[in-house]
Amino acid sequence: MPPVETSGRARTGRIVLYLTLTAISVVMIVPFVWMLLTSVKSPGDIAAVPPRLFPTKWAFGNYVDALHAAPFATYARNSFVIAASHTVLNVLIASMAGYALARLRFRGSSLIFLAFVGALMIPTYTKILPEFLIVRFMPLFGGNDITGQGGTGWLDTWWALIIPGAVSPFSVFLFRQFYLDLPVELEEAARLDGLGELGIYARIMTPLVKPAFITVALLTFEGSWNNFLWPLLVTKSDSLRVIQVGLSVFRTENDTQWAFLMAGTTLATVPMVVLFLIGQRYFVQGFATAGIK
Amino acid sequence: MAPTRDRVRATASGPSAAPPRGRGLQRARRRAGLLMVAPAVLHALIWIGIPLVAAVVLSFTSYDVLTPPRFIGLENFRDLLSDNVFRRAVLNTSIYTFFTVPVAMGIALLIALMLNTRLAGRAIFRTAIFIPQVTATIAVALVWLWIYDPRSGLANAVLSFLGLDGPAWLSSTDWAMPAVIVVGIWQGIGLKMLIYLAALQSLPTDLYEAASVDGASKFRQFFSLTLPLLRPATFFVFVTSVIGAFQSFDQVYILTDGGPANSTTMMTYEIYKSAFREFRMGYACAQSLVLFALLLFLTLLNRRITGGDRATR
């Protein structure tokens, strides 16, 4: 579009454009506003028919009360520990694999890459039942004997929450795409200088794809924090519950406590919104890279 | 792009051009490669490879976890054919996918086109539209559950402000599915828009200048230039969105529990119910293979239509 257009038609077009985009944005944001406002409403305001947008009395104490009603702080801590573990493991293991597949061609490497791409297509719901069984029958854990019988295996343990999500094929795929773009001369020069392959990966090439690391780290953290079904299946005790599972349990056990529920929901969503606002560039780059390359 | 780089590497490090130490170096490189890829491959074998094989094997058995699996041949698949609830789930998943993928993609492309102009505050609009994408489906579904509350919810308050009588939403067989779809579109449209926007911004401008010189209208330019050039993005958005839509679970779990009267149950929900409420693992595996097969079919179909998959090059 040309920079200066002063005709009346163009101006009307621009106003319509702004109004449309504003309306769409408002629709996207309103549920979060409603969540925040509900979380500071008194029971009387919540039961009001028709509902009012703003609370008559701002009940900020709801947040303290919610933490007493359910161990949301423990839930959030668990989610954080798991998400952080997944992030570190994914970044380490997937970057090595992605690097090897992009730069160190060896017999079978293209086959392995194809297998990872194929793995992207396999639905979670096809894998999740056998994964549950593997966890349940993990030999020599949780009272199981060497054949995996007799106990509960990894069920209701940190192992089950952390190990299966330690590497995702998508991270391997993303890292490979980023490493592919580096110039081959750098690698050759380092090799001539007598640097080993691991050294070239860690000291020469990896510093050049820092954005890839931030992107994979952010996407992994976000995915792990937001995950629900797997932690629901493999945990039972309250002390191991993650925030998403904790919220859904709180809702079924305390059906009508909307203010507390929305306070908990705020706790579950706000960290991700903040993370996104800080790392927006990398989120966008991650999705765009996956989408365009 | 990639083939050129491979050629460069081949001439730079192939056997003919290799220095005397080349053979040893190549072996070191191969060993390093295998070593570096090994942890990821091992993990994938245990948590993807074995489960995939196990799902196929278990689908031919009757298995309740407590007693050993019993081979029953194709009985699970025969049962599937006469399972009306599962058929309903396939239909519901298809309806949900239709609205949250192709329809939402159209809307996302329109938004992307609006944002792909010189516009003050473009970043703010983009951020606002994308935020639902990064928040947990469980959490936002709980917010929507509250919005859909027939008495004190925001949805019916807005409708009554407009002079309309709102339905009972999630407890109505007519309105529960649309309500679930709205949440799906709301949460997923940001990512689709973002990928389209990134693709639009990387389109070559000289083609458009040439088209303008030739007198092609904006309308004509969109259909003859923009849409074809967006094919790789369209393929990528379609495939990832279909995979996502087919696996929607969290919002159904929170909003409707598959009801009322199975009007919002999805294939994923039936798999979950068979496996973890009825403990019919073999049957659940058979259901999950149907889900997988449908996904593969849709992906291949779209690949034929858009004529290429640059995403996995």
Coordinates of C-alpha atoms in Angstrom, one line a residue:
Chain A
M1 CA 0.0 0.0 0.0
P2 CA 1.4 3.4 -0.9
P3 CA 2.5 5.4 2.1
V4 CA 0.4 8.5 1.6
E5 CA -3.1 8.2 0.5
T6 CA -5.3 11.1 1.4
S7 CA -8.4 10.4 -0.7
G8 CA -11.6 10.1 1.3
R9 CA -12.3 6.6 0.3
A10 CA -8.9 5.5 1.5
R11 CA -9.5 7.1 4.9
T12 CA -12.9 5.4 5.3
G13 CA -11.2 2.1 4.4
R14 CA -8.6 2.7 7.1
I15 CA -11.3 3.5 9.7
V16 CA -13.2 0.3 8.8
L17 CA -9.9 -1.6 9.0
Y18 CA -9.1 -0.2 12.5
L19 CA -12.6 -0.8 13.8
T20 CA -12.6 -4.4 12.5
L21 CA -9.2 -5.2 14.0
T22 CA -10.1 -3.6 17.3
A23 CA -13.4 -5.6 17.5
I24 CA -11.5 -8.8 16.8
S25 CA -8.8 -8.0 19.4
V26 CA -11.5 -7.1 22.0
V27 CA -13.2 -10.5 21.5
M28 CA -9.8 -12.2 22.0
I29 CA -9.0 -10.4 25.2
V30 CA -12.4 -10.2 26.8
P31 CA -12.4 -13.7 28.3
F32 CA -9.1 -12.8 30.2
V33 CA -10.6 -9.6 31.5
W34 CA -13.7 -11.5 32.6
M35 CA -11.5 -14.0 34.4
L36 CA -9.5 -11.2 36.2
L37 CA -12.7 -9.4 37.2
T38 CA -14.4 -12.5 38.4
S39 CA -11.4 -13.4 40.5
V40 CA -11.9 -10.3 42.6
K41 CA -15.7 -10.4 43.0
S42 CA -17.6 -11.2 46.2
P43 CA -20.1 -14.1 46.2
G44 CA -22.9 -11.6 45.9
D45 CA -21.6 -10.1 42.7
I46 CA -20.9 -13.5 41.2
A47 CA -24.5 -14.6 41.8
A48 CA -25.9 -11.4 40.3
V49 CA -28.4 -11.8 37.5
P50 CA -27.8 -10.2 35.1
P51 CA -24.1 -10.2 35.9
R52 CA -22.3 -6.9 36.3
L53 CA -19.0 -6.3 34.6
F54 CA -17.2 -4.7 37.5
P55 CA -17.3 -5.9 41.1
T56 CA -19.2 -3.6 43.6
K57 CA -16.5 -4.4 46.2
W58 CA -13.0 -5.5 45.0
A59 CA -12.3 -8.7 46.9
F60 CA -8.6 -9.0 46.4
G61 CA -8.6 -11.4 49.4
N62 CA -10.0 -14.0 47.1
Y63 CA -6.4 -14.8 46.1
V64 CA -5.3 -15.6 49.6
D65 CA -8.5 -17.5 50.3
A66 CA -8.1 -19.5 47.1
L67 CA -4.6 -20.6 48.2
H68 CA -6.2 -21.9 51.4
A69 CA -9.0 -23.6 49.6
A70 CA -6.6 -25.7 47.5
P71 CA -2.8 -26.0 47.3
F72 CA -2.6 -24.0 44.1
A73 CA 0.9 -22.9 45.1
T74 CA 2.1 -26.5 45.2
Y75 CA 0.4 -27.2 41.9
A76 CA 2.1 -24.3 40.3
R77 CA 5.5 -25.3 41.8
N78 CA 5.1 -28.8 40.4
S79 CA 4.2 -27.4 37.0
F80 CA 7.2 -25.2 37.1
V81 CA 9.6 -28.0 38.1
I82 CA 8.3 -30.3 35.3
A83 CA 8.3 -27.5 32.7
A84 CA 11.8 -26.5 33.6
S85 CA 13.1 -30.1 33.5
H86 CA 11.5 -30.7 30.1
T87 CA 13.0 -27.4 28.8
V88 CA 16.5 -28.3 29.9
L89 CA 16.4 -31.9 28.7
N90 CA 14.8 -31.0 25.4
V91 CA 17.2 -28.2 24.6
L92 CA 20.2 -30.5 25.4
I93 CA 19.2 -33.7 23.8
A94 CA 17.2 -32.4 20.8
S95 CA 19.9 -29.8 19.9
M96 CA 22.5 -32.5 19.7
A97 CA 20.3 -34.7 17.6
G98 CA 19.2 -31.8 15.4
Y99 CA 22.9 -30.9 14.9
A100 CA 24.0 -34.4 14.0
L101 CA 21.1 -34.8 11.5
A102 CA 21.8 -31.4 9.9
R103 CA 25.6 -31.4 9.8
L104 CA 27.1 -34.8 10.4
R105 CA 25.8 -37.0 7.7
F106 CA 26.3 -40.7 8.6
R107 CA 24.8 -43.9 7.3
G108 CA 21.2 -43.9 8.3
S109 CA 21.0 -40.3 9.2
S110 CA 18.4 -39.4 6.6
L111 CA 16.4 -42.4 7.6
I112 CA 16.5 -41.3 11.2
F113 CA 15.4 -37.8 10.1
L114 CA 12.5 -39.2 8.2
A115 CA 11.5 -41.3 11.2
F116 CA 11.4 -38.1 13.3
V117 CA 9.3 -36.4 10.8
G118 CA 7.0 -39.4 10.7
A119 CA 6.8 -39.4 14.5
L120 CA 5.4 -35.8 14.2
M121 CA 2.3 -37.3 12.5
I122 CA 1.6 -39.9 15.2
P123 CA -1.3 -38.7 17.4
T124 CA -0.7 -38.4 21.1
Y125 CA -3.8 -40.5 21.6
T126 CA -2.3 -43.4 19.7
K127 CA 0.8 -43.3 21.8
I128 CA -0.6 -42.4 25.2
L129 CA -2.3 -45.8 26.1
P130 CA 0.9 -47.9 25.6
E131 CA 2.9 -45.1 27.2
F132 CA 0.7 -45.4 30.2
L133 CA 1.3 -49.2 30.2
I134 CA 5.0 -48.8 30.0
V135 CA 5.0 -46.4 33.0
R136 CA 2.7 -48.8 34.9
F137 CA 4.8 -51.8 34.2
M138 CA 8.2 -50.2 34.5
P139 CA 10.4 -53.0 35.9
L140 CA 12.0 -52.6 39.3
F141 CA 10.2 -49.4 40.2
G142 CA 7.3 -48.8 42.5
G143 CA 7.3 -52.4 43.9
N144 CA 7.4 -54.0 40.4
D145 CA 9.6 -57.0 39.9
I146 CA 11.9 -57.5 36.9
T147 CA 9.0 -58.4 34.7
G148 CA 7.1 -55.3 35.7
Q149 CA 4.5 -57.1 37.8
G150 CA 3.4 -56.6 41.4
G151 CA 3.6 -52.8 42.0
T152 CA 2.6 -49.6 40.3
G153 CA 5.9 -48.8 38.5
W154 CA 6.4 -45.1 37.7
L155 CA 2.7 -44.2 38.4
D156 CA 2.5 -41.3 40.7
T157 CA 6.2 -40.4 40.6
W158 CA 8.3 -37.6 39.2
W159 CA 9.8 -40.1 36.7
A160 CA 6.4 -40.5 34.9
L161 CA 5.9 -36.7 34.8
I162 CA 9.4 -35.9 33.5
I163 CA 11.0 -38.7 31.4
P164 CA 8.4 -39.3 28.7
G165 CA 8.4 -35.6 27.7
A166 CA 12.2 -35.2 27.8
V167 CA 12.6 -35.0 24.0
S168 CA 10.0 -34.1 21.4
P169 CA 10.5 -34.9 17.7
F170 CA 9.3 -31.3 17.0
S171 CA 12.3 -29.9 18.9
V172 CA 14.7 -32.2 16.9
F173 CA 13.0 -31.0 13.7
L174 CA 13.3 -27.3 14.7
F175 CA 16.9 -27.5 15.7
R176 CA 17.8 -29.3 12.5
Q177 CA 16.2 -26.5 10.4
F178 CA 18.2 -23.9 12.3
Y179 CA 21.6 -25.7 12.1
L180 CA 21.1 -26.4 8.4
D181 CA 21.4 -22.7 7.6
L182 CA 25.0 -22.2 9.0
P183 CA 27.8 -21.9 6.5
V184 CA 29.9 -25.1 6.0
E185 CA 33.2 -23.1 6.0
L186 CA 33.0 -22.4 9.7
E187 CA 32.8 -26.1 10.4
E188 CA 35.7 -26.9 8.0
A189 CA 37.9 -24.2 9.6
A190 CA 37.3 -25.4 13.1
R191 CA 38.0 -29.0 11.9
L192 CA 41.3 -27.9 10.4
D193 CA 42.1 -26.2 13.7
G194 CA 41.9 -29.7 15.2
L195 CA 38.6 -29.2 17.2
G196 CA 36.6 -32.3 17.8
E197 CA 33.1 -32.8 16.5
L198 CA 31.5 -32.2 19.9
G199 CA 33.6 -29.1 20.3
I200 CA 32.5 -27.8 17.0
Y201 CA 28.9 -28.4 18.0
A202 CA 29.2 -26.8 21.4
R203 CA 31.7 -24.0 20.9
I204 CA 31.4 -23.0 17.2
M205 CA 27.9 -23.8 15.9
T206 CA 25.6 -23.6 18.9
P207 CA 26.4 -20.0 19.8
L208 CA 25.3 -19.0 16.3
V209 CA 21.8 -20.5 16.7
K210 CA 21.0 -18.9 20.1
P211 CA 17.6 -17.8 18.9
A212 CA 16.8 -21.5 18.1
F213 CA 17.6 -22.4 21.7
I214 CA 15.4 -19.6 23.1
T215 CA 12.6 -20.6 20.7
V216 CA 12.7 -24.3 21.6
A217 CA 13.0 -23.5 25.3
L218 CA 10.0 -21.2 25.2
L219 CA 7.8 -23.5 23.2
T220 CA 8.8 -26.5 25.4
F221 CA 8.1 -24.7 28.6
E222 CA 4.8 -23.4 27.4
G223 CA 3.7 -26.9 26.1
S224 CA 4.7 -28.6 29.3
W225 CA 3.1 -26.0 31.6
N226 CA -0.2 -26.3 29.6
N227 CA -0.2 -30.1 29.4
F228 CA -3.1 -31.8 31.0
L229 CA -4.0 -35.4 30.1
W230 CA -0.7 -37.1 30.7
P231 CA -0.2 -35.7 34.3
L232 CA -3.9 -36.5 34.9
L233 CA -3.4 -40.1 33.9
V234 CA -0.1 -40.8 35.8
T235 CA -0.6 -38.9 39.1
K236 CA -2.9 -39.5 41.9
S237 CA -1.6 -37.8 45.0
D238 CA -2.3 -34.1 45.6
S239 CA 1.4 -33.4 46.2
L240 CA 2.2 -34.4 42.6
R241 CA -0.6 -32.6 40.9
V242 CA 0.2 -30.0 38.3
I243 CA -1.7 -26.7 38.0
Q244 CA -4.0 -27.8 35.1
V245 CA -5.0 -31.0 36.8
G246 CA -5.4 -29.2 40.1
L247 CA -7.8 -26.7 38.5
S248 CA -10.0 -29.4 37.0
V249 CA -10.1 -31.3 40.2
F250 CA -10.9 -28.1 42.2
R251 CA -13.8 -27.4 39.8
T252 CA -15.4 -30.9 40.2
E253 CA -15.0 -30.8 44.0
N254 CA -16.1 -27.2 44.5
D255 CA -18.6 -26.7 41.8
T256 CA -19.7 -23.2 42.3
Q257 CA -16.6 -21.3 43.7
W258 CA -16.1 -19.3 40.6
A259 CA -14.0 -16.6 42.3
F260 CA -11.5 -19.1 43.6
L261 CA -11.5 -21.0 40.4
M262 CA -10.8 -17.8 38.4
A263 CA -8.1 -16.9 40.8
G264 CA -6.5 -20.3 40.2
T265 CA -7.0 -19.9 36.5
T266 CA -5.2 -16.5 36.6
L267 CA -2.3 -18.2 38.3
A268 CA -2.3 -20.8 35.5
T269 CA -2.5 -18.4 32.5
V270 CA -0.7 -15.2 33.6
P271 CA 2.8 -16.7 33.7
M272 CA 2.5 -17.9 30.1
V273 CA 1.1 -14.6 28.9
V274 CA 4.0 -12.8 30.5
L275 CA 6.5 -15.3 29.1
F276 CA 5.0 -14.8 25.7
L277 CA 5.1 -11.0 25.9
I278 CA 8.8 -11.1 26.9
G279 CA 9.8 -13.7 24.3
Q280 CA 7.3 -12.8 21.6
R281 CA 9.9 -12.5 18.9
Y282 CA 11.1 -16.0 19.5
F283 CA 7.6 -17.5 19.7
V284 CA 6.8 -15.9 16.4
Q285 CA 10.1 -17.0 14.9
G286 CA 9.6 -20.6 16.0
F287 CA 6.2 -20.9 14.5
A288 CA 7.2 -19.0 11.4
T289 CA 10.3 -21.1 10.9
A290 CA 8.3 -24.3 11.2
G291 CA 5.7 -22.9 8.9
I292 CA 7.8 -21.5 6.1
K293 CA 10.9 -23.6 5.7
Chain B
M1 CA 18.2 -24.3 -1.1
A2 CA 19.0 -27.5 0.6
P3 CA 20.3 -29.4 -2.5
T4 CA 22.9 -26.6 -3.2
R5 CA 24.2 -26.8 0.3
D6 CA 24.5 -30.6 0.1
R7 CA 26.5 -30.3 -3.1
V8 CA 28.8 -27.8 -1.4
R9 CA 29.4 -30.2 1.4
A10 CA 29.9 -33.1 -1.0
T11 CA 32.7 -31.4 -2.9
A12 CA 34.2 -29.9 0.2
S13 CA 34.4 -33.1 2.2
G14 CA 33.8 -36.0 -0.2
P15 CA 36.4 -38.7 -0.5
S16 CA 38.0 -37.3 -3.7
A17 CA 38.6 -33.8 -2.1
A18 CA 39.6 -35.1 1.3
P19 CA 43.0 -34.4 2.7
P20 CA 45.2 -37.4 3.7
R21 CA 43.7 -37.5 7.2
G22 CA 40.2 -37.5 5.6
R23 CA 39.3 -41.1 6.3
G24 CA 40.0 -40.9 10.0
L25 CA 38.2 -37.6 10.2
Q26 CA 35.2 -39.0 8.4
R27 CA 35.1 -41.9 10.8
A28 CA 35.3 -39.5 13.8
R29 CA 32.5 -37.5 12.3
R30 CA 30.3 -40.6 11.8
R31 CA 30.9 -41.7 15.3
A32 CA 30.2 -38.3 16.8
G33 CA 27.0 -38.1 14.7
L34 CA 25.7 -41.4 16.0
L35 CA 26.7 -40.5 19.6
M36 CA 24.9 -37.2 19.4
V37 CA 21.7 -38.5 17.9
A38 CA 21.6 -41.6 20.2
P39 CA 19.8 -40.2 23.3
A40 CA 17.0 -38.7 21.2
V41 CA 16.7 -41.9 19.1
L42 CA 16.6 -44.1 22.2
H43 CA 14.0 -41.9 23.8
A44 CA 11.9 -42.0 20.6
L45 CA 12.2 -45.8 20.4
I46 CA 10.9 -46.2 23.9
W47 CA 8.2 -43.5 24.0
I48 CA 7.1 -43.5 20.4
G49 CA 8.3 -46.6 18.6
I50 CA 7.3 -49.2 21.1
P51 CA 4.0 -47.5 21.9
L52 CA 3.1 -47.4 18.2
V53 CA 3.8 -51.1 17.7
A54 CA 2.1 -51.9 21.0
A55 CA -1.0 -50.0 20.0
V56 CA -1.3 -52.1 16.8
V57 CA -0.7 -55.4 18.7
L58 CA -3.1 -54.5 21.5
S59 CA -5.8 -53.5 19.0
F60 CA -6.2 -57.3 18.3
T61 CA -6.6 -58.2 21.9
S62 CA -9.0 -57.8 24.8
Y63 CA -7.1 -56.3 27.7
D64 CA -8.1 -54.8 31.0
V65 CA -4.6 -54.1 32.4
L66 CA -5.2 -56.5 35.4
T67 CA -5.3 -59.8 33.5
P68 CA -3.0 -60.6 30.5
P69 CA -4.2 -59.5 27.0
R70 CA -6.2 -62.1 25.1
F71 CA -6.0 -62.3 21.3
I72 CA -9.4 -61.8 19.7
G73 CA -8.4 -61.1 16.1
L74 CA -10.5 -58.3 14.4
E75 CA -13.3 -58.3 17.0
N76 CA -12.4 -54.8 18.3
F77 CA -12.7 -53.4 14.7
R78 CA -15.9 -55.3 14.1
D79 CA -17.3 -53.8 17.3
L80 CA -16.2 -50.3 16.2
L81 CA -18.3 -50.6 13.1
S82 CA -21.5 -51.1 15.1
D83 CA -20.5 -48.6 17.9
N84 CA -23.0 -45.7 17.4
V85 CA -21.3 -43.5 20.0
F86 CA -18.0 -43.8 18.3
R87 CA -19.6 -43.1 14.9
R88 CA -21.1 -40.0 16.5
A89 CA -17.6 -39.1 17.8
V90 CA -16.1 -39.4 14.3
L91 CA -18.9 -37.1 13.0
N92 CA -18.5 -34.6 15.8
T93 CA -14.7 -34.6 15.3
S94 CA -15.2 -33.9 11.6
I95 CA -17.7 -31.1 12.2
Y96 CA -15.4 -29.6 14.8
T97 CA -12.4 -29.9 12.5
F98 CA -14.3 -28.4 9.6
F99 CA -15.1 -25.2 11.5
T100 CA -11.8 -24.9 13.4
V101 CA -9.6 -25.7 10.4
P102 CA -10.7 -24.6 6.9
V103 CA -13.2 -22.0 8.1
A104 CA -10.9 -20.6 10.8
M105 CA -8.0 -20.6 8.2
G106 CA -10.1 -18.4 6.0
I107 CA -10.8 -16.0 8.8
A108 CA -7.1 -16.1 9.8
L109 CA -6.0 -15.3 6.3
L110 CA -8.4 -12.3 6.2
I111 CA -7.0 -11.0 9.5
A112 CA -3.4 -11.6 8.2
L113 CA -4.2 -9.6 5.1
M114 CA -5.6 -6.8 7.2
L115 CA -2.5 -6.8 9.4
N116 CA -0.2 -7.0 6.3
T117 CA -0.7 -3.2 5.7
R118 CA 1.1 -0.2 6.9
L119 CA -0.8 0.2 10.2
A120 CA 0.0 1.9 13.4
G121 CA -0.4 -0.5 16.4
R122 CA -0.1 -3.6 14.2
A123 CA 2.0 -5.3 16.9
I124 CA -0.7 -4.7 19.5
F125 CA -3.4 -6.3 17.3
R126 CA -1.1 -9.2 16.5
T127 CA -0.3 -9.8 20.2
A128 CA -3.9 -9.6 21.3
I129 CA -5.1 -12.1 18.7
F130 CA -2.2 -14.5 19.5
I131 CA -2.4 -14.5 23.3
P132 CA -5.2 -17.2 23.6
Q133 CA -2.8 -19.6 21.8
V134 CA -0.2 -19.6 24.6
T135 CA -2.6 -20.1 27.5
A136 CA -3.5 -23.5 28.7
T137 CA -6.7 -25.0 27.2
I138 CA -7.8 -26.3 30.6
A139 CA -7.5 -22.9 32.1
V140 CA -9.2 -21.0 29.3
A141 CA -11.9 -23.7 29.0
L142 CA -12.7 -23.0 32.7
V143 CA -13.1 -19.3 31.9
W144 CA -15.4 -20.1 28.9
L145 CA -17.4 -22.5 31.1
W146 CA -18.1 -19.5 33.3
I147 CA -18.8 -17.3 30.3
Y148 CA -21.4 -19.9 29.0
D149 CA -23.1 -20.0 32.4
P150 CA -26.8 -19.6 31.4
R151 CA -27.7 -17.4 34.4
S152 CA -24.7 -15.3 35.4
G153 CA -22.4 -15.8 32.4
L154 CA -21.1 -13.1 30.1
A155 CA -22.4 -14.7 26.9
N156 CA -26.1 -14.5 27.7
A157 CA -25.5 -11.1 29.4
V158 CA -24.2 -9.7 26.1
L159 CA -27.1 -11.4 24.2
S160 CA -29.8 -10.0 26.5
F161 CA -28.1 -6.5 26.2
L162 CA -28.7 -7.0 22.4
G163 CA -32.3 -8.0 23.2
L164 CA -31.8 -11.7 22.5
D165 CA -32.7 -14.6 24.7
G166 CA -29.5 -16.8 25.1
P167 CA -29.7 -20.6 25.0
A168 CA -28.5 -22.9 27.8
W169 CA -25.3 -23.4 25.8
L170 CA -23.4 -26.4 27.2
S171 CA -26.5 -28.2 28.4
S172 CA -28.3 -27.9 25.1
T173 CA -27.8 -30.5 22.4
D174 CA -28.1 -27.9 19.7
W175 CA -25.7 -25.3 21.2
A176 CA -23.1 -27.3 23.0
M177 CA -21.1 -28.1 19.8
P178 CA -21.2 -24.5 18.5
A179 CA -20.0 -23.4 22.0
V180 CA -17.1 -25.8 21.9
I181 CA -16.2 -24.8 18.3
V182 CA -16.2 -21.1 19.3
V183 CA -13.6 -21.9 22.0
G184 CA -11.6 -23.9 19.4
I185 CA -11.6 -21.0 16.9
W186 CA -10.9 -18.4 19.5
Q187 CA -7.8 -20.3 20.8
G188 CA -6.4 -21.5 17.5
I189 CA -6.9 -18.6 15.1
G190 CA -3.8 -16.6 16.4
L191 CA -1.3 -19.3 15.3
K192 CA -2.9 -19.6 11.8
M193 CA -2.9 -15.8 11.4
L194 CA 0.7 -15.6 12.5
I195 CA 2.0 -18.2 10.0
Y196 CA 0.0 -16.5 7.2
L197 CA 1.3 -13.1 8.2
A198 CA 4.9 -14.3 8.2
A199 CA 4.3 -15.9 4.8
L200 CA 2.7 -12.8 3.4
Q201 CA 5.6 -10.7 4.6
S202 CA 8.1 -12.9 2.7
L203 CA 6.3 -12.7 -0.6
P204 CA 8.4 -11.1 -3.4
T205 CA 7.2 -7.5 -4.1
D206 CA 8.5 -7.3 -7.7
L207 CA 5.8 -9.8 -8.8
Y208 CA 3.1 -7.5 -7.5
E209 CA 4.7 -4.5 -9.2
A210 CA 4.7 -6.4 -12.4
A211 CA 1.1 -7.4 -12.0
S212 CA 0.1 -3.8 -11.3
V213 CA 1.9 -2.6 -14.4
D214 CA 0.0 -5.3 -16.4
G215 CA -3.2 -3.8 -15.0
A216 CA -4.2 -6.7 -12.8
S217 CA -6.7 -5.7 -10.1
K218 CA -6.1 -6.2 -6.4
F219 CA -8.8 -8.9 -6.5
R220 CA -7.1 -10.6 -9.4
Q221 CA -3.7 -10.3 -7.7
F222 CA -5.0 -12.0 -4.6
F223 CA -6.4 -15.0 -6.5
S224 CA -3.6 -15.4 -9.1
L225 CA -0.6 -14.4 -7.1
T226 CA -1.1 -14.4 -3.3
L227 CA -3.1 -17.6 -2.9
P228 CA -0.8 -19.8 -5.0
L229 CA 2.3 -18.3 -3.4
L230 CA 0.8 -19.1 0.0
R231 CA 0.5 -22.8 -0.8
P232 CA 3.3 -24.0 1.4
A233 CA 2.0 -22.0 4.4
T234 CA -1.5 -23.3 3.7
F235 CA -0.3 -26.8 3.6
F236 CA 1.6 -26.4 6.9
V237 CA -1.2 -24.6 8.7
F238 CA -3.7 -27.2 7.4
V239 CA -1.6 -30.2 8.5
T240 CA -0.7 -28.9 11.9
S241 CA -4.2 -27.6 12.6
V242 CA -5.9 -30.8 11.6
I243 CA -3.5 -32.8 13.8
G244 CA -4.5 -30.3 16.6
A245 CA -8.2 -30.4 15.9
F246 CA -8.4 -34.2 15.8
Q247 CA -6.7 -34.3 19.1
S248 CA -8.9 -31.7 20.9
F249 CA -9.7 -33.1 24.3
D250 CA -9.1 -30.6 27.1
Q251 CA -12.0 -28.3 26.2
V252 CA -14.5 -31.1 25.9
Y253 CA -13.2 -32.6 29.2
I254 CA -13.9 -29.3 31.0
L255 CA -16.9 -27.9 29.1
T256 CA -19.2 -30.8 28.4
D257 CA -17.8 -34.2 29.3
G258 CA -18.8 -35.2 25.8
G259 CA -22.5 -34.4 26.4
P260 CA -25.3 -33.7 26.4
A261 CA -26.4 -37.0 24.8
N262 CA -22.9 -37.4 23.2
S263 CA -23.5 -34.3 21.1
T264 CA -19.9 -33.1 21.7
T265 CA -18.0 -36.3 22.3
M266 CA -14.8 -36.6 20.1
M267 CA -12.7 -39.5 19.0
T268 CA -10.1 -38.6 21.6
Y269 CA -12.8 -38.5 24.3
E270 CA -14.0 -42.0 23.4
I271 CA -10.5 -43.3 23.4
Y272 CA -10.0 -41.9 26.9
K273 CA -13.3 -43.3 28.1
S274 CA -12.7 -46.8 26.7
A275 CA -9.2 -46.9 28.2
F276 CA -9.5 -45.2 31.6
R277 CA -13.2 -45.4 32.5
E278 CA -14.0 -48.8 31.1
F279 CA -10.5 -50.3 31.0
R280 CA -11.0 -51.7 27.5
M281 CA -7.4 -51.0 26.4
G282 CA -7.6 -53.2 23.3
Y283 CA -10.7 -51.5 22.1
A284 CA -9.2 -48.0 22.9
C285 CA -6.1 -48.9 20.8
A286 CA -8.3 -49.9 17.9
Q287 CA -10.1 -46.5 18.2
S288 CA -6.8 -44.7 18.3
L289 CA -5.7 -46.4 15.1
V290 CA -8.8 -45.2 13.4
L291 CA -7.9 -41.7 14.5
F292 CA -4.4 -42.1 13.2
A293 CA -5.6 -43.5 9.8
L294 CA -8.0 -40.6 9.3
L295 CA -5.3 -38.1 10.1
L296 CA -2.9 -39.7 7.6
F297 CA -5.6 -39.7 5.0
L298 CA -6.4 -36.0 5.4
T299 CA -2.7 -35.1 5.3
L300 CA -2.1 -37.1 2.1
L301 CA -5.2 -35.7 0.5
N302 CA -4.2 -32.1 1.3
R303 CA -0.7 -32.9 0.0
R304 CA -2.3 -33.9 -3.3
I305 CA -4.4 -30.8 -3.4
T306 CA -1.8 -28.2 -2.5
G307 CA 0.7 -30.0 -4.6
G308 CA 3.7 -30.1 -2.3
D309 CA 5.0 -30.3 1.2
R310 CA 7.9 -28.0 1.6
A311 CA 7.5 -28.1 5.4
T312 CA 9.4 -31.4 5.7
R313 CA 12.1 -30.7 3.2

